[in-house]
Coordinates of C-alpha atoms and ligand atoms in Angstrom, one line a residue:
X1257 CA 141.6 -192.4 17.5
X1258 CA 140.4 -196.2 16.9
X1259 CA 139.2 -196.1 20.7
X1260 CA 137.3 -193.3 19.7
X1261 CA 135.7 -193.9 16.3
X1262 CA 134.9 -197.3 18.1
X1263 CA 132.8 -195.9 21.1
X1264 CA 131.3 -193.5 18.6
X1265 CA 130.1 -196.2 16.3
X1266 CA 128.8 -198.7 19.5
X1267 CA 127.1 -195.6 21.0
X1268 CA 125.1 -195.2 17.4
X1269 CA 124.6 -198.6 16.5
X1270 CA 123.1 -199.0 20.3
X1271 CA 120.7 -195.5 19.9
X1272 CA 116.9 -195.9 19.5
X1273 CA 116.4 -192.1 19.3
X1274 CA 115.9 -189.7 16.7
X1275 CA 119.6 -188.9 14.9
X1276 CA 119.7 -185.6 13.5
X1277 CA 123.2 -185.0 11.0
X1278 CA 124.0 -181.0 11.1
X1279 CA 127.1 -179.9 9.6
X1280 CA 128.3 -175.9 9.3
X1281 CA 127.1 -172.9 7.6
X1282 CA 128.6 -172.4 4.1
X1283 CA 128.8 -176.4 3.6
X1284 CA 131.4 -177.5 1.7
X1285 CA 132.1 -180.9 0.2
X1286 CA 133.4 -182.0 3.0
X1287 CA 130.5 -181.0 5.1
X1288 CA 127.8 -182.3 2.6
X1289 CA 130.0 -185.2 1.6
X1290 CA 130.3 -186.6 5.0
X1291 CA 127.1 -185.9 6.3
X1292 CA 125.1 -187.4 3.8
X1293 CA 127.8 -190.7 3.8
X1294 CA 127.0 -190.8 7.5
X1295 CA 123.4 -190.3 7.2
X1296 CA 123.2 -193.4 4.3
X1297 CA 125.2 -196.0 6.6
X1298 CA 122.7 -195.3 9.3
X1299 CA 119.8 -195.5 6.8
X1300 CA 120.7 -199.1 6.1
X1301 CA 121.1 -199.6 9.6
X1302 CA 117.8 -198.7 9.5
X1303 CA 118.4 -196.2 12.4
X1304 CA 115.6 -192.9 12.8
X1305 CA 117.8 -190.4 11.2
X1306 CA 117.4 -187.3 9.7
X1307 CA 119.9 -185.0 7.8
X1308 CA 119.4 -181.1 8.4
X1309 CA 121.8 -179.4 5.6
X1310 CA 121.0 -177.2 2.9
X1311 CA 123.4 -178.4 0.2
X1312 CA 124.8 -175.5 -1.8
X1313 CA 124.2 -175.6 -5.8
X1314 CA 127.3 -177.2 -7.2
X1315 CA 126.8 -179.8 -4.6
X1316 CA 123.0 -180.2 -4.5
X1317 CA 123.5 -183.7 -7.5
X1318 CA 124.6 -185.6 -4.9
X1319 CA 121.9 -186.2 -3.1
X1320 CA 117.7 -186.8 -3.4
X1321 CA 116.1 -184.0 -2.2
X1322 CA 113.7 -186.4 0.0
X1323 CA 117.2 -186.8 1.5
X1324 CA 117.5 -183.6 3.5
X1325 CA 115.5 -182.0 5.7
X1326 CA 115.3 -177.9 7.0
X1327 CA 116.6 -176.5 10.0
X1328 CA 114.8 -177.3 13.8
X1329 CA 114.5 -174.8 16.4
X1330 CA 114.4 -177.3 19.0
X1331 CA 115.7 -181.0 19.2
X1332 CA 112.9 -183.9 19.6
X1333 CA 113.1 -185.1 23.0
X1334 CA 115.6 -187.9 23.1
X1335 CA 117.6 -186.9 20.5
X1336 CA 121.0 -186.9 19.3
X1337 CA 122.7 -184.7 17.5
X1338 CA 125.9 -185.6 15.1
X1339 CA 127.9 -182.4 14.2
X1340 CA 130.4 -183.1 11.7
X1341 CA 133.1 -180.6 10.2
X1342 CA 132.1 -177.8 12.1
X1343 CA 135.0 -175.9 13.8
X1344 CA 133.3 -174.6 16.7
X1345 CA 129.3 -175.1 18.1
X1346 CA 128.5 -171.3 17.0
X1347 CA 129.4 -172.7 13.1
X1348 CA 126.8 -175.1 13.3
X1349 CA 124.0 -174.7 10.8
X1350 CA 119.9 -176.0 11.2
X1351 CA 119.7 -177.1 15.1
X1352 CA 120.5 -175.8 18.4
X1353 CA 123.5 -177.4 19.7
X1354 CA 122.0 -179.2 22.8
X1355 CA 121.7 -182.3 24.9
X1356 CA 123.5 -185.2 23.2
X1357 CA 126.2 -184.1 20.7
X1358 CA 128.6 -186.3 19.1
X1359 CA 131.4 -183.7 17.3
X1360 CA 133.5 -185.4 14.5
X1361 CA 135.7 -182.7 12.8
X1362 CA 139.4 -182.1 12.0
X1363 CA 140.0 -178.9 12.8
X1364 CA 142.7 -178.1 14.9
X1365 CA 141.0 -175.5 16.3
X1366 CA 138.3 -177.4 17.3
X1367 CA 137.2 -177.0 21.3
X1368 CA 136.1 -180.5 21.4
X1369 CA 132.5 -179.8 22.3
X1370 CA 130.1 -182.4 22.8
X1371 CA 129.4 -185.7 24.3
X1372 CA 131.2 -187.4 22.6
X1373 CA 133.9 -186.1 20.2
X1374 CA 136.4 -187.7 17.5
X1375 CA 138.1 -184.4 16.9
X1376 CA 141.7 -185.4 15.0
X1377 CA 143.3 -182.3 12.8
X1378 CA 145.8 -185.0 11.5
X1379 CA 142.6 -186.5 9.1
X1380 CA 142.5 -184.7 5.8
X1381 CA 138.7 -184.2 6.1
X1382 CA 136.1 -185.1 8.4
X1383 CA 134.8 -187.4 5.5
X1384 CA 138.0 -189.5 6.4
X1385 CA 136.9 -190.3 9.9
X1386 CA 133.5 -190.8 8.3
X1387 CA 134.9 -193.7 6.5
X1388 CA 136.3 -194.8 9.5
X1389 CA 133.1 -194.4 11.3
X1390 CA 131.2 -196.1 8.6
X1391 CA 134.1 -199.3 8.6
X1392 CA 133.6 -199.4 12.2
X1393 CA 129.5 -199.6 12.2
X1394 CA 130.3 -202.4 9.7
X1395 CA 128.0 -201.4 6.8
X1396 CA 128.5 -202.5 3.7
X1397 CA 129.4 -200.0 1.2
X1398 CA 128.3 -199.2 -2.3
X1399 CA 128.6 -196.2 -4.5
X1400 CA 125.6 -194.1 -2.8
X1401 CA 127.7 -194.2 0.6
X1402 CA 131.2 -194.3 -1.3
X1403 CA 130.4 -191.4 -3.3
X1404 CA 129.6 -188.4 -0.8
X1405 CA 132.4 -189.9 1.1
X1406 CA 135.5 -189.7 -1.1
X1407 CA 133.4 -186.3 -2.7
X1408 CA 134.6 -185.3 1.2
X1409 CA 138.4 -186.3 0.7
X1410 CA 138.7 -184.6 -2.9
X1411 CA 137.3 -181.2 -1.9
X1412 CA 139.0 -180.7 1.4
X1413 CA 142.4 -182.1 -0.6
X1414 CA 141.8 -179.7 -3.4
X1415 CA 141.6 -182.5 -5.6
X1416 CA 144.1 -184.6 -4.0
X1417 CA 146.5 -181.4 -4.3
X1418 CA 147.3 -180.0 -1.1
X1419 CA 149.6 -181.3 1.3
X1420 CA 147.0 -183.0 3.4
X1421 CA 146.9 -185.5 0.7
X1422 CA 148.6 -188.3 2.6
X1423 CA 149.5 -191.8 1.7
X1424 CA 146.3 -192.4 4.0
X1425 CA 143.8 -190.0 1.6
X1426 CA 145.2 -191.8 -1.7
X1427 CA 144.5 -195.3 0.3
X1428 CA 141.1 -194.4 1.3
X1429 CA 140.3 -193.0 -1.9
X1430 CA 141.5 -196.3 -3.8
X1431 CA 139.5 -198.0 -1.3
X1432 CA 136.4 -195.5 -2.4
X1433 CA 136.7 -195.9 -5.7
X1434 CA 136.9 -200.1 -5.5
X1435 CA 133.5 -199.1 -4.2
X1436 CA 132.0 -198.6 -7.7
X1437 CA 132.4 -194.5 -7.3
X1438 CA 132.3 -193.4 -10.9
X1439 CA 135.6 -191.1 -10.7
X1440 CA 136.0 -189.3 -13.6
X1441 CA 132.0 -188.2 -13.7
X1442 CA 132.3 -187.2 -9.8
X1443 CA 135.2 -185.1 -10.7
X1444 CA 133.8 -183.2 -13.5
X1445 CA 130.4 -182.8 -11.8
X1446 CA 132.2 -181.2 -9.1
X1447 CA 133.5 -178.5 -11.0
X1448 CA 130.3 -177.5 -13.1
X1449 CA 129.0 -173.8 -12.1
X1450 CA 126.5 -171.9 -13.4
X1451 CA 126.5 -169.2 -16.0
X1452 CA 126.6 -166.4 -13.6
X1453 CA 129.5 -168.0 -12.2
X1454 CA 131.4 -167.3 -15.3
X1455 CA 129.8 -164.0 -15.9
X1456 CA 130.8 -162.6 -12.6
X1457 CA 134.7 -164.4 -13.2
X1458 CA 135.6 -160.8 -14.9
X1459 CA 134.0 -158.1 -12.6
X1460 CA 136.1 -160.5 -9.6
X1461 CA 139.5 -160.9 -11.1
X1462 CA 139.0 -157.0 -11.9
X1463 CA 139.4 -156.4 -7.8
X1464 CA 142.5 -158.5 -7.8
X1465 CA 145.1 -156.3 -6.1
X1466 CA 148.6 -157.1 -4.9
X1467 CA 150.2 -155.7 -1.4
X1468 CA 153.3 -156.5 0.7
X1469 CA 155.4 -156.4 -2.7
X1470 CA 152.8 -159.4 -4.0
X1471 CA 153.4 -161.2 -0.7
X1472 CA 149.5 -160.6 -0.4
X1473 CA 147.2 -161.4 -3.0
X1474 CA 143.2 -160.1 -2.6
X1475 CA 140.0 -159.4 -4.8
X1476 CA 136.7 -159.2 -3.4
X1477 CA 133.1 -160.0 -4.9
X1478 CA 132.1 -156.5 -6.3
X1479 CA 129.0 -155.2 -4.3
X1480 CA 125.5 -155.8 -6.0
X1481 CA 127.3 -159.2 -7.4
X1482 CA 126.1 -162.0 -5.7
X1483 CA 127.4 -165.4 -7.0
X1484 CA 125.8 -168.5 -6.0
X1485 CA 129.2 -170.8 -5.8
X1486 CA 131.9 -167.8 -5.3
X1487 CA 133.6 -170.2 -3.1
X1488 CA 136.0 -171.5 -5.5
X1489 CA 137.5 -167.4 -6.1
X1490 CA 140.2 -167.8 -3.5
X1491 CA 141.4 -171.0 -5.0
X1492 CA 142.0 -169.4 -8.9
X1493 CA 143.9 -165.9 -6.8
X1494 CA 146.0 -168.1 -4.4
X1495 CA 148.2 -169.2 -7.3
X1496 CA 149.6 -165.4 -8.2
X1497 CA 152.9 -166.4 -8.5
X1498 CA 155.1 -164.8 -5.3
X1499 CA 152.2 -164.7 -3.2
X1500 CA 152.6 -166.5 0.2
X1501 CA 148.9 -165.4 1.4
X1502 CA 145.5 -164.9 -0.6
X1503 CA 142.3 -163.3 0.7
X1504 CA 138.6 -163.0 -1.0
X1505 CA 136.4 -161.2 0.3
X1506 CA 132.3 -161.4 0.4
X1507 CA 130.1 -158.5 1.2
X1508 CA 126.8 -160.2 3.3
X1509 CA 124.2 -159.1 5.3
X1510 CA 125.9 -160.2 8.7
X1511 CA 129.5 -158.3 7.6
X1512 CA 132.1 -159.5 5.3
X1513 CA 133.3 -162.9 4.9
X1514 CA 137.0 -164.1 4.4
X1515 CA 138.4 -167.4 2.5
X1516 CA 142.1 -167.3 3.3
X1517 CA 144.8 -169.9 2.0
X1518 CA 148.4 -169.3 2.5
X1519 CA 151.9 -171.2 2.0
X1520 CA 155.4 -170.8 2.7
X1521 CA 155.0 -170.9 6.4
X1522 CA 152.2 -168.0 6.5
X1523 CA 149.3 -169.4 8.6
X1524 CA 146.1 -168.6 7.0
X1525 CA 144.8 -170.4 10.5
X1526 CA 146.8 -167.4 12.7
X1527 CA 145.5 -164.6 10.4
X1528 CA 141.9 -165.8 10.9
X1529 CA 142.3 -166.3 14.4
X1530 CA 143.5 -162.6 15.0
X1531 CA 140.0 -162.0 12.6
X1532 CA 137.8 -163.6 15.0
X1533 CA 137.8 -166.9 13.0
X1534 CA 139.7 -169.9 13.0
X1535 CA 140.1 -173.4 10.6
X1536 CA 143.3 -175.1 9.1
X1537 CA 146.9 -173.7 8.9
X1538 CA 147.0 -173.4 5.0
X1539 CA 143.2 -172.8 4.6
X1540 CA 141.0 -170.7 6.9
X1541 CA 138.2 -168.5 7.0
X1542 CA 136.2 -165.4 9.2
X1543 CA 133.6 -163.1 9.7
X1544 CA 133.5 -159.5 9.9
X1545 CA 130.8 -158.9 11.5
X1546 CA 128.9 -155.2 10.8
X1547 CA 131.4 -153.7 8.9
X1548 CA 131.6 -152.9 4.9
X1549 CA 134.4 -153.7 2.6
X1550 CA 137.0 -150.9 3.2
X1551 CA 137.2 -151.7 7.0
X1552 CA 137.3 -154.8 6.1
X1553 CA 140.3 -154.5 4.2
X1554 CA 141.8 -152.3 7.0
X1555 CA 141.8 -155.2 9.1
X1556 CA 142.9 -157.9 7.0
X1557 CA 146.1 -155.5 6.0
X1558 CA 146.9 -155.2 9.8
X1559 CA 146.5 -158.9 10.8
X1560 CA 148.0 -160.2 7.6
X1561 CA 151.4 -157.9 8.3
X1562 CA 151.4 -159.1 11.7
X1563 CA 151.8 -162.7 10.4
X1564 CA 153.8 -162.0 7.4
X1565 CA 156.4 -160.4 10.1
X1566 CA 156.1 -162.9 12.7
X1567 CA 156.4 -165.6 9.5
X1568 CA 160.2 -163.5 9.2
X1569 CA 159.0 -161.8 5.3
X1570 CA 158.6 -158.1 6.5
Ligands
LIG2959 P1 136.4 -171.2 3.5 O1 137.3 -170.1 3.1 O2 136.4 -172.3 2.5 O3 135.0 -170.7 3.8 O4 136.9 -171.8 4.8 C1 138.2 -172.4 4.9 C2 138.3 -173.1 6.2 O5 138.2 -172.2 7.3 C3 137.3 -174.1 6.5 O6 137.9 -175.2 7.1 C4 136.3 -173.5 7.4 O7 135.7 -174.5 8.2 C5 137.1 -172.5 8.2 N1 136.3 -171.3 8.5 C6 135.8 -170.4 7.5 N2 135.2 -169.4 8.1 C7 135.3 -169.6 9.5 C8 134.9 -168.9 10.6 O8 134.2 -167.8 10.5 N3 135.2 -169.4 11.8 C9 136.0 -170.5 12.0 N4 136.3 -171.0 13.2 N5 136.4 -171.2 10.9 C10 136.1 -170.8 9.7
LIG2960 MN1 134.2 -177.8 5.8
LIG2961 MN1 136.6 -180.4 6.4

């Protein structure tokens, strides 16, 4: 891993080219968190770099918007292109995965695409190996790098919650913090949403619905609603008391989207898989692509009682 981070760092501290950060579609904290770290550290290196994201509302404080840029159809020649937290090249959001691609991401179902790739599933978040990175390039930190970066750990930890949060996360994140990261106001900021947010809270916790004898937990984002931030929906339905597995679904243009988190040896990561999708064991996610909510449901009943047997609960 050190080997790694190391050649990674050399390779950018040595690059005269444009650097372009991309991250996934959806971004999360993790993905906005550790891109914009990255993309500060190679600022003061004073490095040609450019950040492609489009930072989702409850994120969008953390940065300038000078700070990002919108999507390219094609790379300028001689570029190089820094993916970080995206599972697979077909996540990645705002350029064409091409020519020379460093990956940095923890998920274990990552194919290690790229040039180059620091790919370790064992790092909490992809904002950890960012610290790493930044330790590594040997920039000097300060709150506007600190800050995006431990905003990585805490989202991808569930606020230091899950069991990802290792002696190494609570180290790094003391470490963060020494940095002159005002905690407390990070924390609450994260969790602000907007009125429709709370609005919409009702018409969603009205879909919740319980299968498998409550083994299965589900709700969905009733059509016509569209919630900027519904992300968090999954996280307040995975806690029905019994459940072992929790599904929300999102009516889109493309098909229907799924957030799944299980426990209790259920793999969130095998149902998604079997979905077309992939990400962590306890968190995961997929796309159903042209099809409305009932098939949707159809599926997600069939793969979920396929792991829910082979897990030994059925
Ligand atoms: P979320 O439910 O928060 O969108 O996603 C949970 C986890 O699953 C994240 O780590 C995310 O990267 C991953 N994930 C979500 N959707 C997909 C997908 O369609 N394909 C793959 N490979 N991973 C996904
Ligand atoms: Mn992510
Ligand atoms: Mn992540």
């Amino acid at each position: 891993y050190w080997e790694k981070v190391g050649t990674v760092a050399n390779t950018l501290r040595e690059l005269e080219g444009p650097i372009l950060i991309v991250s996934h579609v959806d971004p999360d904290g993790d993905a906005i968190g550790s891109s914009l770290g990255l993309y500060r550290a190679l600022k003061v290196l004073g490095k040609k770099v450019s950040w492609i994201a489009d930072p989702p509302r409850y994120l969008r404080f953390l940065a300038r918007e000078e700070e990002y840029s919108n999507p390219v159809e094609r790379l300028p020649p001689g570029a190089t292109l820094v993916v970080l937290d995206a599972a697979e090249p077909g996540r990645v959001a705002g350029a064409p995965v091409e020519g020379f691609v460093i990956n940095i991401d923890h998920h274990g179902t990552n194919p290690r695409f790229g040039y180059l790739s620091v790919v370790d599933p064992s790092k909490a978040a992809t904002a950890q190996i960012v610290k790493d990175l930044i330790d590594a390039l040997g920039v000097e930190w300060n709150p506007e790098i600190a800050t995006p970066v431990l905003t990585g750990l805490i989202t991808d930890t569930g606020n230091f919650r899950f069991a990802n949060t290792t002696p190494e996360v609570l180290r790094t994140a003391a470490e963060l913090v020494g940095y002159g990261v005002k905690l407390a106001e990070l924390t609450d900021r994260l969790q602000w949403r907007p009125a429709s947010y709370f609005k919409a809270l009702g018409a969603v916790l009205s879909t919740v619905g319980f299968h498998f004898g409550g083994l299965l937990v589900t709700a969905h984002l009733p059509p016509g609603l569209n919630v900027e931030d519904s992300d968090d929906f999954v996280g307040l339905i995975r806690y029905a008391e019994g459940s072992q597995i929790a599904v929300f679904f999102r009516e889109r243009e493309e098909g229907v989207k799924l957030s799944i988190r299980s426990r209790g040896g259920v793999s969130a990561q095998a149902v998604a898989v079997r979905l077309g999708g992939g990400g962590h064991v306890p968190a995961a996610g997929a796309t159903l692509h042209g099809v409305g909510l009932e098939e949707a449901y159809r599926r997600v009943m069939e793969a979920v009682r396929e792991e829910l047997e082979h897990a030994g609960y059925l």
